[in-house]
Amino acid sequence: MERKIGIFEMDGMTIEYSLIGEGKPILVMHGGHSNCHEEFGYQSLYENGFSIITPTRAGYGRTSKEIGAELKLACYYYMKLLDELKVEKVHVLAMSAGGPSGIYFAAKYPDRVESLILQSAVTKEWLIPKDIEYKVGNIMFRPPVEKAAWKLISALNNRFPQWIFKKMISSFTTLSVDQAMLKINEGDIEEMRKMNNRQRSGRGFLIDLKNIDEISIRHLGMISCPVLIMYCQHDRLVPNEHAYHAQEHIPLSELYEADAWGHLIWLGKEADTVSRKVISFLQRSS
């Protein structure tokens, strides 16, 4: 699976992006702390003949933080990236904290979107200043602290992969560690190690926390394409209410509960089932 990295420049702004495969295009809005090197769920999409376009979202990687001043502005530049790549229509796949970007893009540019998939996605008010997670995030995941934090996490994870997995798993699931370990797949520990090695926050996570406020019920109601909402009942990071909220307000939506161990629905013993559901939905929506 060859990944090509590109840079798109416009109006003094820079968007880093990656391209994988050939075929019907999918625009991926990656989650928090990620970038155009995201990997979760990609192999199945590639093997089933889809191409994958992943812009590094505002403030992450080499993408200008300034385009994240508003979701409206960020999505405009993502749309112009599609113009640059001569891509007329895409399926949009939005993960976790990338949910608001996917929702806004589908609502704002309906003629460019064939379908929308929300995976463990934020769809409404999420972390707020009084939450401990918000306070910790504002300390750990802002420059220059975030660079040192991710360097330490990745170093420890490379040295003690199983220990770090067990220490971190409770951040992603409401299950006990013992219960969650019964649901993990053989490769999950390695996948988390790889995830922690490619992650950085830059200024992107702080932008995510701010931009969530720009998504409203009105935007959900404006989405006219078919929508698949995927969630796990054991997700600790993004509560199930986000999935229910999206289904209630998006007209052509269906809800799918992944039999996973937590937020990372691309991992676990039933990961292949999740992948098959994604492919089936995309094929029906093409």
mmCIF file with all atom_site columns, C-alpha atoms in Angstrom, residues 2-105:
data_model
loop_
_atom_site.group_PDB
_atom_site.id
_atom_site.type_symbol
_atom_site.label_atom_id
_atom_site.label_alt_id
_atom_site.label_comp_id
_atom_site.label_asym_id
_atom_site.label_entity_id
_atom_site.label_seq_id
_atom_site.pdbx_PDB_ins_code
_atom_site.Cartn_x
_atom_site.Cartn_y
_atom_site.Cartn_z
_atom_site.occupancy
_atom_site.B_iso_or_equiv
_atom_site.pdbx_formal_charge
_atom_site.auth_seq_id
_atom_site.auth_comp_id
_atom_site.auth_asym_id
_atom_site.auth_atom_id
_atom_site.pdbx_PDB_model_num
ATOM 1   C CA . GLU A 1 2   ? 2.008   2.951  -1.320 1.00 0.00 ? 2   GLU A CA 1
ATOM 2   C CA . ARG A 1 3   ? 1.357   6.355  0.267  1.00 0.00 ? 3   ARG A CA 1
ATOM 3   C CA . LYS A 1 4   ? 2.258   9.516  -1.618 1.00 0.00 ? 4   LYS A CA 1
ATOM 4   C CA . ILE A 1 5   ? 2.679   12.710 0.416  1.00 0.00 ? 5   ILE A CA 1
ATOM 5   C CA . GLY A 1 6   ? 1.888   16.048 -1.163 1.00 0.00 ? 6   GLY A CA 1
ATOM 6   C CA . ILE A 1 7   ? 1.721   19.737 -0.299 1.00 0.00 ? 7   ILE A CA 1
ATOM 7   C CA . PHE A 1 8   ? -1.049  22.016 -1.566 1.00 0.00 ? 8   PHE A CA 1
ATOM 8   C CA . GLU A 1 9   ? -0.454  25.771 -1.285 1.00 0.00 ? 9   GLU A CA 1
ATOM 9   C CA . MET A 1 10  ? -3.063  28.469 -1.768 1.00 0.00 ? 10  MET A CA 1
ATOM 10  C CA . ASP A 1 11  ? -3.463  32.042 -0.485 1.00 0.00 ? 11  ASP A CA 1
ATOM 11  C CA . GLY A 1 12  ? -0.283  31.631 1.552  1.00 0.00 ? 12  GLY A CA 1
ATOM 12  C CA . MET A 1 13  ? -1.754  28.590 3.315  1.00 0.00 ? 13  MET A CA 1
ATOM 13  C CA . THR A 1 14  ? -0.343  25.056 3.264  1.00 0.00 ? 14  THR A CA 1
ATOM 14  C CA . ILE A 1 15  ? -2.206  21.752 3.392  1.00 0.00 ? 15  ILE A CA 1
ATOM 15  C CA . GLU A 1 16  ? -0.254  18.548 3.741  1.00 0.00 ? 16  GLU A CA 1
ATOM 16  C CA . TYR A 1 17  ? -2.039  15.488 2.346  1.00 0.00 ? 17  TYR A CA 1
ATOM 17  C CA . SER A 1 18  ? -1.546  11.861 1.382  1.00 0.00 ? 18  SER A CA 1
ATOM 18  C CA . LEU A 1 19  ? -2.851  9.747  -1.503 1.00 0.00 ? 19  LEU A CA 1
ATOM 19  C CA . ILE A 1 20  ? -3.246  5.975  -1.472 1.00 0.00 ? 20  ILE A CA 1
ATOM 20  C CA . GLY A 1 21  ? -4.577  3.736  -4.222 1.00 0.00 ? 21  GLY A CA 1
ATOM 21  C CA . GLU A 1 22  ? -6.745  4.334  -7.264 1.00 0.00 ? 22  GLU A CA 1
ATOM 22  C CA . GLY A 1 23  ? -10.491 4.101  -7.662 1.00 0.00 ? 23  GLY A CA 1
ATOM 23  C CA . LYS A 1 24  ? -13.511 5.744  -6.084 1.00 0.00 ? 24  LYS A CA 1
ATOM 24  C CA . PRO A 1 25  ? -12.119 8.472  -3.800 1.00 0.00 ? 25  PRO A CA 1
ATOM 25  C CA . ILE A 1 26  ? -12.627 8.674  -0.043 1.00 0.00 ? 26  ILE A CA 1
ATOM 26  C CA . LEU A 1 27  ? -11.800 11.878 1.818  1.00 0.00 ? 27  LEU A CA 1
ATOM 27  C CA . VAL A 1 28  ? -10.663 11.039 5.355  1.00 0.00 ? 28  VAL A CA 1
ATOM 28  C CA . MET A 1 29  ? -10.979 13.526 8.185  1.00 0.00 ? 29  MET A CA 1
ATOM 29  C CA . HIS A 1 30  ? -8.557  11.985 10.670 1.00 0.00 ? 30  HIS A CA 1
ATOM 30  C CA . GLY A 1 31  ? -8.992  12.098 14.436 1.00 0.00 ? 31  GLY A CA 1
ATOM 31  C CA . GLY A 1 32  ? -7.236  14.115 17.104 1.00 0.00 ? 32  GLY A CA 1
ATOM 32  C CA . HIS A 1 33  ? -3.414  13.997 17.349 1.00 0.00 ? 33  HIS A CA 1
ATOM 33  C CA . SER A 1 34  ? -3.235  12.376 13.921 1.00 0.00 ? 34  SER A CA 1
ATOM 34  C CA . ASN A 1 35  ? -2.252  13.483 10.416 1.00 0.00 ? 35  ASN A CA 1
ATOM 35  C CA . CYS A 1 36  ? -2.083  12.340 6.796  1.00 0.00 ? 36  CYS A CA 1
ATOM 36  C CA . HIS A 1 37  ? -0.145  9.253  7.908  1.00 0.00 ? 37  HIS A CA 1
ATOM 37  C CA . GLU A 1 38  ? -3.279  7.801  9.548  1.00 0.00 ? 38  GLU A CA 1
ATOM 38  C CA . GLU A 1 39  ? -3.681  4.037  9.016  1.00 0.00 ? 39  GLU A CA 1
ATOM 39  C CA . PHE A 1 40  ? -6.780  2.768  10.846 1.00 0.00 ? 40  PHE A CA 1
ATOM 40  C CA . GLY A 1 41  ? -9.151  1.072  8.403  1.00 0.00 ? 41  GLY A CA 1
ATOM 41  C CA . TYR A 1 42  ? -7.086  1.944  5.344  1.00 0.00 ? 42  TYR A CA 1
ATOM 42  C CA . GLN A 1 43  ? -5.963  -1.545 4.290  1.00 0.00 ? 43  GLN A CA 1
ATOM 43  C CA . SER A 1 44  ? -9.513  -2.768 3.700  1.00 0.00 ? 44  SER A CA 1
ATOM 44  C CA . LEU A 1 45  ? -10.421 0.356  1.713  1.00 0.00 ? 45  LEU A CA 1
ATOM 45  C CA . TYR A 1 46  ? -7.327  -0.053 -0.443 1.00 0.00 ? 46  TYR A CA 1
ATOM 46  C CA . GLU A 1 47  ? -7.899  -3.775 -1.032 1.00 0.00 ? 47  GLU A CA 1
ATOM 47  C CA . ASN A 1 48  ? -11.473 -3.092 -2.121 1.00 0.00 ? 48  ASN A CA 1
ATOM 48  C CA . GLY A 1 49  ? -10.457 -0.673 -4.832 1.00 0.00 ? 49  GLY A CA 1
ATOM 49  C CA . PHE A 1 50  ? -10.937 2.724  -3.201 1.00 0.00 ? 50  PHE A CA 1
ATOM 50  C CA . SER A 1 51  ? -8.475  5.600  -3.265 1.00 0.00 ? 51  SER A CA 1
ATOM 51  C CA . ILE A 1 52  ? -7.864  7.463  -0.019 1.00 0.00 ? 52  ILE A CA 1
ATOM 52  C CA . ILE A 1 53  ? -7.230  11.203 0.254  1.00 0.00 ? 53  ILE A CA 1
ATOM 53  C CA . THR A 1 54  ? -6.173  12.328 3.723  1.00 0.00 ? 54  THR A CA 1
ATOM 54  C CA . PRO A 1 55  ? -5.492  15.997 4.336  1.00 0.00 ? 55  PRO A CA 1
ATOM 55  C CA . THR A 1 56  ? -3.638  16.734 7.539  1.00 0.00 ? 56  THR A CA 1
ATOM 56  C CA . ARG A 1 57  ? -6.271  18.811 9.295  1.00 0.00 ? 57  ARG A CA 1
ATOM 57  C CA . ALA A 1 58  ? -5.743  22.376 10.492 1.00 0.00 ? 58  ALA A CA 1
ATOM 58  C CA . GLY A 1 59  ? -2.882  22.841 12.947 1.00 0.00 ? 59  GLY A CA 1
ATOM 59  C CA . TYR A 1 60  ? -1.561  19.300 12.668 1.00 0.00 ? 60  TYR A CA 1
ATOM 60  C CA . GLY A 1 61  ? 1.614   18.304 10.836 1.00 0.00 ? 61  GLY A CA 1
ATOM 61  C CA . ARG A 1 62  ? 2.590   20.740 8.100  1.00 0.00 ? 62  ARG A CA 1
ATOM 62  C CA . THR A 1 63  ? -0.912  22.150 7.569  1.00 0.00 ? 63  THR A CA 1
ATOM 63  C CA . SER A 1 64  ? -1.319  25.835 8.427  1.00 0.00 ? 64  SER A CA 1
ATOM 64  C CA . LYS A 1 65  ? -3.019  26.469 11.750 1.00 0.00 ? 65  LYS A CA 1
ATOM 65  C CA . GLU A 1 66  ? -4.622  29.586 10.269 1.00 0.00 ? 66  GLU A CA 1
ATOM 66  C CA . ILE A 1 67  ? -7.094  27.593 8.175  1.00 0.00 ? 67  ILE A CA 1
ATOM 67  C CA . GLY A 1 68  ? -8.522  26.338 11.471 1.00 0.00 ? 68  GLY A CA 1
ATOM 68  C CA . ALA A 1 69  ? -9.745  29.797 12.460 1.00 0.00 ? 69  ALA A CA 1
ATOM 69  C CA . GLU A 1 70  ? -13.195 28.432 11.584 1.00 0.00 ? 70  GLU A CA 1
ATOM 70  C CA . LEU A 1 71  ? -14.524 25.088 10.354 1.00 0.00 ? 71  LEU A CA 1
ATOM 71  C CA . LYS A 1 72  ? -16.020 27.008 7.448  1.00 0.00 ? 72  LYS A CA 1
ATOM 72  C CA . LEU A 1 73  ? -12.552 28.149 6.378  1.00 0.00 ? 73  LEU A CA 1
ATOM 73  C CA . ALA A 1 74  ? -10.884 24.758 6.911  1.00 0.00 ? 74  ALA A CA 1
ATOM 74  C CA . CYS A 1 75  ? -13.546 22.951 4.877  1.00 0.00 ? 75  CYS A CA 1
ATOM 75  C CA . TYR A 1 76  ? -13.218 25.522 2.100  1.00 0.00 ? 76  TYR A CA 1
ATOM 76  C CA . TYR A 1 77  ? -9.536  24.640 1.774  1.00 0.00 ? 77  TYR A CA 1
ATOM 77  C CA . TYR A 1 78  ? -10.280 20.899 1.875  1.00 0.00 ? 78  TYR A CA 1
ATOM 78  C CA . MET A 1 79  ? -12.723 21.508 -0.978 1.00 0.00 ? 79  MET A CA 1
ATOM 79  C CA . LYS A 1 80  ? -10.081 23.443 -2.920 1.00 0.00 ? 80  LYS A CA 1
ATOM 80  C CA . LEU A 1 81  ? -7.673  20.544 -2.390 1.00 0.00 ? 81  LEU A CA 1
ATOM 81  C CA . LEU A 1 82  ? -10.188 18.298 -4.160 1.00 0.00 ? 82  LEU A CA 1
ATOM 82  C CA . ASP A 1 83  ? -10.306 20.850 -6.990 1.00 0.00 ? 83  ASP A CA 1
ATOM 83  C CA . GLU A 1 84  ? -6.516  20.748 -7.207 1.00 0.00 ? 84  GLU A CA 1
ATOM 84  C CA . LEU A 1 85  ? -6.608  16.947 -7.388 1.00 0.00 ? 85  LEU A CA 1
ATOM 85  C CA . LYS A 1 86  ? -9.427  17.127 -9.994 1.00 0.00 ? 86  LYS A CA 1
ATOM 86  C CA . VAL A 1 87  ? -11.739 15.080 -7.777 1.00 0.00 ? 87  VAL A CA 1
ATOM 87  C CA . GLU A 1 88  ? -15.401 15.965 -8.249 1.00 0.00 ? 88  GLU A CA 1
ATOM 88  C CA . LYS A 1 89  ? -17.155 13.799 -5.633 1.00 0.00 ? 89  LYS A CA 1
ATOM 89  C CA . VAL A 1 90  ? -15.977 11.815 -2.619 1.00 0.00 ? 90  VAL A CA 1
ATOM 90  C CA . HIS A 1 91  ? -17.187 9.605  0.142  1.00 0.00 ? 91  HIS A CA 1
ATOM 91  C CA . VAL A 1 92  ? -16.267 11.326 3.417  1.00 0.00 ? 92  VAL A CA 1
ATOM 92  C CA . LEU A 1 93  ? -15.008 9.276  6.356  1.00 0.00 ? 93  LEU A CA 1
ATOM 93  C CA . ALA A 1 94  ? -14.673 11.203 9.620  1.00 0.00 ? 94  ALA A CA 1
ATOM 94  C CA . MET A 1 95  ? -12.987 9.719  12.682 1.00 0.00 ? 95  MET A CA 1
ATOM 95  C CA . SER A 1 96  ? -13.282 10.785 16.308 1.00 0.00 ? 96  SER A CA 1
ATOM 96  C CA . ALA A 1 97  ? -12.373 14.499 16.665 1.00 0.00 ? 97  ALA A CA 1
ATOM 97  C CA . GLY A 1 98  ? -12.517 14.738 12.861 1.00 0.00 ? 98  GLY A CA 1
ATOM 98  C CA . GLY A 1 99  ? -16.302 14.346 13.143 1.00 0.00 ? 99  GLY A CA 1
ATOM 99  C CA . PRO A 1 100 ? -17.123 18.080 13.085 1.00 0.00 ? 100 PRO A CA 1
ATOM 100 C CA . SER A 1 101 ? -14.998 18.560 9.951  1.00 0.00 ? 101 SER A CA 1
ATOM 101 C CA . GLY A 1 102 ? -16.783 15.711 8.169  1.00 0.00 ? 102 GLY A CA 1
ATOM 102 C CA . ILE A 1 103 ? -20.211 16.948 9.268  1.00 0.00 ? 103 ILE A CA 1
ATOM 103 C CA . TYR A 1 104 ? -19.549 20.537 8.206  1.00 0.00 ? 104 TYR A CA 1
ATOM 104 C CA . PHE A 1 105 ? -18.070 19.477 4.863  1.00 0.00 ? 105 PHE A CA 1
#
